[in-house]
Amino acid sequence: MIHKELKERVCWIIDQNNYSINKRMTLICKILKDTIDYYDWVGFYFANHDEKKLRLEAFSGEPTDHTTIPFGKGICGQVAISNKNFVVDDVKAQDNYISCSIHVKAEIVIPMFKEGINIGQIDVDSNTLNPFSKKDEDLLEWVNEKVALIL
């Protein structure tokens, strides 16, 4: 039931054309973080394919120094190249992990596509080991599809 309510709230935010795109994305991050107890940080990174870098555009949670990430670096940078979901049950098991906080134990990154091109991603950090399931992947894929409509 929680995902149904989240989807309704996300759709409402998406439809708020009087809000900037950044404000809508930030509100979506906040709703996800505040509603799902193991979502401790949620953000949208967007790709600059010419520079081969990701830039943080909207987030909810503790501020991060990682506002720009090169393609290939960290989980987000790997998704920018692979174009595939990446679920990390335990970040300590990853050699190519960029630590944003000592509290983060797991991460999920889902690419966002527009017209078949990976334009960015949603990144969720959790302070809980192994919290993510297929339901999280499905929800975040759906969120990305909705956000891509307003870009």
JSON list of C-alpha atoms in Angstrom, two decimals:
[
{"chain": "A", "resi": 1, "resn": "MET", "atom": "CA", "xyz": [0.00, 0.00, 0.00]},
{"chain": "A", "resi": 2, "resn": "ILE", "atom": "CA", "xyz": [2.86, 2.39, 0.75]},
{"chain": "A", "resi": 3, "resn": "HIS", "atom": "CA", "xyz": [4.03, 2.33, -2.87]},
{"chain": "A", "resi": 4, "resn": "LYS", "atom": "CA", "xyz": [0.54, 3.12, -4.16]},
{"chain": "A", "resi": 5, "resn": "GLU", "atom": "CA", "xyz": [0.34, 6.18, -1.92]},
{"chain": "A", "resi": 6, "resn": "LEU", "atom": "CA", "xyz": [3.87, 7.23, -2.90]},
{"chain": "A", "resi": 7, "resn": "LYS", "atom": "CA", "xyz": [2.99, 6.98, -6.57]},
{"chain": "A", "resi": 8, "resn": "GLU", "atom": "CA", "xyz": [-0.08, 9.17, -6.06]},
{"chain": "A", "resi": 9, "resn": "ARG", "atom": "CA", "xyz": [2.04, 11.78, -4.28]},
{"chain": "A", "resi": 10, "resn": "VAL", "atom": "CA", "xyz": [4.75, 11.67, -6.96]},
{"chain": "A", "resi": 11, "resn": "CYS", "atom": "CA", "xyz": [2.13, 12.13, -9.69]},
{"chain": "A", "resi": 12, "resn": "TRP", "atom": "CA", "xyz": [0.72, 15.12, -7.82]},
{"chain": "A", "resi": 13, "resn": "ILE", "atom": "CA", "xyz": [4.20, 16.70, -7.60]},
{"chain": "A", "resi": 14, "resn": "ILE", "atom": "CA", "xyz": [4.94, 16.01, -11.27]},
{"chain": "A", "resi": 15, "resn": "ASP", "atom": "CA", "xyz": [1.71, 17.83, -12.21]},
{"chain": "A", "resi": 16, "resn": "GLN", "atom": "CA", "xyz": [2.65, 21.00, -10.29]},
{"chain": "A", "resi": 17, "resn": "ASN", "atom": "CA", "xyz": [3.71, 23.01, -13.34]},
{"chain": "A", "resi": 18, "resn": "ASN", "atom": "CA", "xyz": [3.94, 26.17, -11.23]},
{"chain": "A", "resi": 19, "resn": "TYR", "atom": "CA", "xyz": [6.94, 24.58, -9.46]},
{"chain": "A", "resi": 20, "resn": "SER", "atom": "CA", "xyz": [10.35, 24.49, -11.12]},
{"chain": "A", "resi": 21, "resn": "ILE", "atom": "CA", "xyz": [11.63, 21.12, -12.29]},
{"chain": "A", "resi": 22, "resn": "ASN", "atom": "CA", "xyz": [14.31, 21.23, -9.59]},
{"chain": "A", "resi": 23, "resn": "LYS", "atom": "CA", "xyz": [11.75, 21.92, -6.87]},
{"chain": "A", "resi": 24, "resn": "ARG", "atom": "CA", "xyz": [9.61, 19.00, -8.07]},
{"chain": "A", "resi": 25, "resn": "MET", "atom": "CA", "xyz": [12.60, 16.65, -8.08]},
{"chain": "A", "resi": 26, "resn": "THR", "atom": "CA", "xyz": [13.63, 17.82, -4.61]},
{"chain": "A", "resi": 27, "resn": "LEU", "atom": "CA", "xyz": [10.11, 17.23, -3.30]},
{"chain": "A", "resi": 28, "resn": "ILE", "atom": "CA", "xyz": [10.11, 13.73, -4.81]},
{"chain": "A", "resi": 29, "resn": "CYS", "atom": "CA", "xyz": [13.43, 12.99, -3.09]},
{"chain": "A", "resi": 30, "resn": "LYS", "atom": "CA", "xyz": [12.03, 14.26, 0.21]},
{"chain": "A", "resi": 31, "resn": "ILE", "atom": "CA", "xyz": [8.84, 12.22, -0.03]},
{"chain": "A", "resi": 32, "resn": "LEU", "atom": "CA", "xyz": [10.78, 9.05, -0.83]},
{"chain": "A", "resi": 33, "resn": "LYS", "atom": "CA", "xyz": [13.25, 9.67, 2.01]},
{"chain": "A", "resi": 34, "resn": "ASP", "atom": "CA", "xyz": [10.57, 10.59, 4.54]},
{"chain": "A", "resi": 35, "resn": "THR", "atom": "CA", "xyz": [8.21, 7.75, 3.63]},
{"chain": "A", "resi": 36, "resn": "ILE", "atom": "CA", "xyz": [10.50, 4.74, 3.27]},
{"chain": "A", "resi": 37, "resn": "ASP", "atom": "CA", "xyz": [12.32, 4.30, 6.57]},
{"chain": "A", "resi": 38, "resn": "TYR", "atom": "CA", "xyz": [15.48, 2.76, 5.09]},
{"chain": "A", "resi": 39, "resn": "TYR", "atom": "CA", "xyz": [15.91, 5.52, 2.46]},
{"chain": "A", "resi": 40, "resn": "ASP", "atom": "CA", "xyz": [18.38, 7.78, 4.27]},
{"chain": "A", "resi": 41, "resn": "TRP", "atom": "CA", "xyz": [19.53, 9.87, 1.28]},
{"chain": "A", "resi": 42, "resn": "VAL", "atom": "CA", "xyz": [17.84, 10.25, -2.11]},
{"chain": "A", "resi": 43, "resn": "GLY", "atom": "CA", "xyz": [19.18, 12.25, -5.03]},
{"chain": "A", "resi": 44, "resn": "PHE", "atom": "CA", "xyz": [19.00, 12.79, -8.77]},
{"chain": "A", "resi": 45, "resn": "TYR", "atom": "CA", "xyz": [22.24, 12.99, -10.74]},
{"chain": "A", "resi": 46, "resn": "PHE", "atom": "CA", "xyz": [22.22, 14.05, -14.40]},
{"chain": "A", "resi": 47, "resn": "ALA", "atom": "CA", "xyz": [24.72, 13.18, -17.10]},
{"chain": "A", "resi": 48, "resn": "ASN", "atom": "CA", "xyz": [26.88, 15.54, -19.08]},
{"chain": "A", "resi": 49, "resn": "HIS", "atom": "CA", "xyz": [27.97, 13.19, -21.86]},
{"chain": "A", "resi": 50, "resn": "ASP", "atom": "CA", "xyz": [30.47, 15.67, -23.33]},
{"chain": "A", "resi": 51, "resn": "GLU", "atom": "CA", "xyz": [32.33, 15.99, -20.02]},
{"chain": "A", "resi": 52, "resn": "LYS", "atom": "CA", "xyz": [31.62, 12.37, -19.00]},
{"chain": "A", "resi": 53, "resn": "LYS", "atom": "CA", "xyz": [30.42, 13.53, -15.59]},
{"chain": "A", "resi": 54, "resn": "LEU", "atom": "CA", "xyz": [27.31, 13.34, -13.45]},
{"chain": "A", "resi": 55, "resn": "ARG", "atom": "CA", "xyz": [26.04, 16.40, -11.61]},
{"chain": "A", "resi": 56, "resn": "LEU", "atom": "CA", "xyz": [23.82, 16.32, -8.54]},
{"chain": "A", "resi": 57, "resn": "GLU", "atom": "CA", "xyz": [20.68, 18.36, -9.26]},
{"chain": "A", "resi": 58, "resn": "ALA", "atom": "CA", "xyz": [18.27, 17.56, -6.42]},
{"chain": "A", "resi": 59, "resn": "PHE", "atom": "CA", "xyz": [18.44, 15.59, -3.18]},
{"chain": "A", "resi": 60, "resn": "SER", "atom": "CA", "xyz": [17.07, 15.05, 0.30]},
{"chain": "A", "resi": 61, "resn": "GLY", "atom": "CA", "xyz": [19.30, 14.07, 3.19]},
{"chain": "A", "resi": 62, "resn": "GLU", "atom": "CA", "xyz": [22.65, 15.16, 4.48]},
{"chain": "A", "resi": 63, "resn": "PRO", "atom": "CA", "xyz": [24.61, 17.40, 2.07]},
{"chain": "A", "resi": 64, "resn": "THR", "atom": "CA", "xyz": [27.34, 15.62, 0.13]},
{"chain": "A", "resi": 65, "resn": "ASP", "atom": "CA", "xyz": [30.69, 16.72, -1.26]},
{"chain": "A", "resi": 66, "resn": "HIS", "atom": "CA", "xyz": [30.03, 14.44, -4.24]},
{"chain": "A", "resi": 67, "resn": "THR", "atom": "CA", "xyz": [28.11, 16.89, -6.39]},
{"chain": "A", "resi": 68, "resn": "THR", "atom": "CA", "xyz": [30.08, 15.90, -9.51]},
{"chain": "A", "resi": 69, "resn": "ILE", "atom": "CA", "xyz": [31.01, 12.28, -10.27]},
{"chain": "A", "resi": 70, "resn": "PRO", "atom": "CA", "xyz": [33.08, 11.13, -13.25]},
{"chain": "A", "resi": 71, "resn": "PHE", "atom": "CA", "xyz": [31.61, 8.36, -15.38]},
{"chain": "A", "resi": 72, "resn": "GLY", "atom": "CA", "xyz": [32.97, 5.02, -14.17]},
{"chain": "A", "resi": 73, "resn": "LYS", "atom": "CA", "xyz": [33.70, 6.19, -10.60]},
{"chain": "A", "resi": 74, "resn": "GLY", "atom": "CA", "xyz": [31.61, 4.86, -7.75]},
{"chain": "A", "resi": 75, "resn": "ILE", "atom": "CA", "xyz": [28.26, 3.15, -8.12]},
{"chain": "A", "resi": 76, "resn": "CYS", "atom": "CA", "xyz": [26.67, 6.16, -9.84]},
{"chain": "A", "resi": 77, "resn": "GLY", "atom": "CA", "xyz": [29.54, 6.49, -12.29]},
{"chain": "A", "resi": 78, "resn": "GLN", "atom": "CA", "xyz": [29.34, 2.79, -13.14]},
{"chain": "A", "resi": 79, "resn": "VAL", "atom": "CA", "xyz": [25.59, 3.08, -13.86]},
{"chain": "A", "resi": 80, "resn": "ALA", "atom": "CA", "xyz": [26.32, 6.02, -16.18]},
{"chain": "A", "resi": 81, "resn": "ILE", "atom": "CA", "xyz": [28.33, 3.57, -18.31]},
{"chain": "A", "resi": 82, "resn": "SER", "atom": "CA", "xyz": [26.43, 0.30, -17.85]},
{"chain": "A", "resi": 83, "resn": "ASN", "atom": "CA", "xyz": [22.89, 1.73, -18.23]},
{"chain": "A", "resi": 84, "resn": "LYS", "atom": "CA", "xyz": [21.75, -0.92, -15.73]},
{"chain": "A", "resi": 85, "resn": "ASN", "atom": "CA", "xyz": [20.34, -0.91, -12.22]},
{"chain": "A", "resi": 86, "resn": "PHE", "atom": "CA", "xyz": [22.97, -1.41, -9.55]},
{"chain": "A", "resi": 87, "resn": "VAL", "atom": "CA", "xyz": [21.97, -2.67, -6.11]},
{"chain": "A", "resi": 88, "resn": "VAL", "atom": "CA", "xyz": [24.70, -2.82, -3.47]},
{"chain": "A", "resi": 89, "resn": "ASP", "atom": "CA", "xyz": [23.70, -4.78, -0.38]},
{"chain": "A", "resi": 90, "resn": "ASP", "atom": "CA", "xyz": [26.91, -3.88, 1.48]},
{"chain": "A", "resi": 91, "resn": "VAL", "atom": "CA", "xyz": [29.01, -0.95, 0.27]},
{"chain": "A", "resi": 92, "resn": "LYS", "atom": "CA", "xyz": [32.08, -2.31, 2.09]},
{"chain": "A", "resi": 93, "resn": "ALA", "atom": "CA", "xyz": [32.14, -5.18, -0.42]},
{"chain": "A", "resi": 94, "resn": "GLN", "atom": "CA", "xyz": [32.57, -2.73, -3.35]},
{"chain": "A", "resi": 95, "resn": "ASP", "atom": "CA", "xyz": [36.06, -1.73, -4.49]},
{"chain": "A", "resi": 96, "resn": "ASN", "atom": "CA", "xyz": [34.77, 1.17, -6.60]},
{"chain": "A", "resi": 97, "resn": "TYR", "atom": "CA", "xyz": [32.54, 2.78, -3.99]},
{"chain": "A", "resi": 98, "resn": "ILE", "atom": "CA", "xyz": [32.58, 6.51, -3.17]},
{"chain": "A", "resi": 99, "resn": "SER", "atom": "CA", "xyz": [31.76, 7.00, 0.49]},
{"chain": "A", "resi": 100, "resn": "CYS", "atom": "CA", "xyz": [29.39, 9.90, 1.08]},
{"chain": "A", "resi": 101, "resn": "SER", "atom": "CA", "xyz": [28.88, 9.13, 4.76]},
{"chain": "A", "resi": 102, "resn": "ILE", "atom": "CA", "xyz": [30.34, 6.68, 7.24]},
{"chain": "A", "resi": 103, "resn": "HIS", "atom": "CA", "xyz": [26.77, 5.65, 8.07]},
{"chain": "A", "resi": 104, "resn": "VAL", "atom": "CA", "xyz": [25.87, 4.40, 4.57]},
{"chain": "A", "resi": 105, "resn": "LYS", "atom": "CA", "xyz": [25.74, 0.62, 4.37]},
{"chain": "A", "resi": 106, "resn": "ALA", "atom": "CA", "xyz": [23.81, -0.01, 1.12]},
{"chain": "A", "resi": 107, "resn": "GLU", "atom": "CA", "xyz": [23.01, 1.81, -2.11]},
{"chain": "A", "resi": 108, "resn": "ILE", "atom": "CA", "xyz": [20.70, 1.47, -5.09]},
{"chain": "A", "resi": 109, "resn": "VAL", "atom": "CA", "xyz": [21.16, 3.40, -8.31]},
{"chain": "A", "resi": 110, "resn": "ILE", "atom": "CA", "xyz": [18.62, 3.28, -11.13]},
{"chain": "A", "resi": 111, "resn": "PRO", "atom": "CA", "xyz": [19.35, 4.90, -14.52]},
{"chain": "A", "resi": 112, "resn": "MET", "atom": "CA", "xyz": [16.90, 7.36, -16.06]},
{"chain": "A", "resi": 113, "resn": "PHE", "atom": "CA", "xyz": [16.27, 7.32, -19.80]},
{"chain": "A", "resi": 114, "resn": "LYS", "atom": "CA", "xyz": [14.80, 9.84, -22.20]},
{"chain": "A", "resi": 115, "resn": "GLU", "atom": "CA", "xyz": [14.40, 8.86, -25.84]},
{"chain": "A", "resi": 116, "resn": "GLY", "atom": "CA", "xyz": [16.59, 5.82, -25.17]},
{"chain": "A", "resi": 117, "resn": "ILE", "atom": "CA", "xyz": [19.51, 7.81, -23.76]},
{"chain": "A", "resi": 118, "resn": "ASN", "atom": "CA", "xyz": [20.73, 7.49, -20.17]},
{"chain": "A", "resi": 119, "resn": "ILE", "atom": "CA", "xyz": [20.29, 11.08, -18.99]},
{"chain": "A", "resi": 120, "resn": "GLY", "atom": "CA", "xyz": [20.87, 10.48, -15.30]},
{"chain": "A", "resi": 121, "resn": "GLN", "atom": "CA", "xyz": [19.84, 8.41, -12.34]},
{"chain": "A", "resi": 122, "resn": "ILE", "atom": "CA", "xyz": [18.20, 8.26, -8.98]},
{"chain": "A", "resi": 123, "resn": "ASP", "atom": "CA", "xyz": [20.54, 7.29, -6.16]},
{"chain": "A", "resi": 124, "resn": "VAL", "atom": "CA", "xyz": [19.37, 6.04, -2.77]},
{"chain": "A", "resi": 125, "resn": "ASP", "atom": "CA", "xyz": [21.68, 5.44, 0.20]},
{"chain": "A", "resi": 126, "resn": "SER", "atom": "CA", "xyz": [20.63, 3.40, 3.20]},
{"chain": "A", "resi": 127, "resn": "ASN", "atom": "CA", "xyz": [22.15, 3.14, 6.66]},
{"chain": "A", "resi": 128, "resn": "THR", "atom": "CA", "xyz": [20.81, -0.44, 6.78]},
{"chain": "A", "resi": 129, "resn": "LEU", "atom": "CA", "xyz": [22.53, -3.49, 5.30]},
{"chain": "A", "resi": 130, "resn": "ASN", "atom": "CA", "xyz": [20.72, -5.26, 2.45]},
{"chain": "A", "resi": 131, "resn": "PRO", "atom": "CA", "xyz": [17.43, -3.30, 2.61]},
{"chain": "A", "resi": 132, "resn": "PHE", "atom": "CA", "xyz": [16.54, -3.10, -1.09]},
{"chain": "A", "resi": 133, "resn": "SER", "atom": "CA", "xyz": [14.25, -5.46, -2.96]},
{"chain": "A", "resi": 134, "resn": "LYS", "atom": "CA", "xyz": [12.77, -5.80, -6.43]},
{"chain": "A", "resi": 135, "resn": "LYS", "atom": "CA", "xyz": [9.92, -3.59, -5.19]},
{"chain": "A", "resi": 136, "resn": "ASP", "atom": "CA", "xyz": [12.42, -0.77, -4.65]},
{"chain": "A", "resi": 137, "resn": "GLU", "atom": "CA", "xyz": [13.84, -1.25, -8.13]},
{"chain": "A", "resi": 138, "resn": "ASP", "atom": "CA", "xyz": [10.35, -1.20, -9.64]},
{"chain": "A", "resi": 139, "resn": "LEU", "atom": "CA", "xyz": [9.33, 1.89, -7.67]},
{"chain": "A", "resi": 140, "resn": "LEU", "atom": "CA", "xyz": [12.48, 3.83, -8.56]},
{"chain": "A", "resi": 141, "resn": "GLU", "atom": "CA", "xyz": [12.23, 2.85, -12.24]},
{"chain": "A", "resi": 142, "resn": "TRP", "atom": "CA", "xyz": [8.67, 4.18, -12.21]},
{"chain": "A", "resi": 143, "resn": "VAL", "atom": "CA", "xyz": [9.77, 7.42, -10.49]},
{"chain": "A", "resi": 144, "resn": "ASN", "atom": "CA", "xyz": [12.45, 7.92, -13.14]},
{"chain": "A", "resi": 145, "resn": "GLU", "atom": "CA", "xyz": [9.91, 7.41, -15.92]},
{"chain": "A", "resi": 146, "resn": "LYS", "atom": "CA", "xyz": [7.68, 10.10, -14.39]},
{"chain": "A", "resi": 147, "resn": "VAL", "atom": "CA", "xyz": [10.54, 12.55, -13.83]},
{"chain": "A", "resi": 148, "resn": "ALA", "atom": "CA", "xyz": [11.81, 12.05, -17.39]},
{"chain": "A", "resi": 149, "resn": "LEU", "atom": "CA", "xyz": [8.42, 13.29, -18.65]},
{"chain": "A", "resi": 150, "resn": "ILE", "atom": "CA", "xyz": [9.04, 16.77, -17.24]},
{"chain": "A", "resi": 151, "resn": "LEU", "atom": "CA", "xyz": [12.62, 17.13, -18.49]}
]
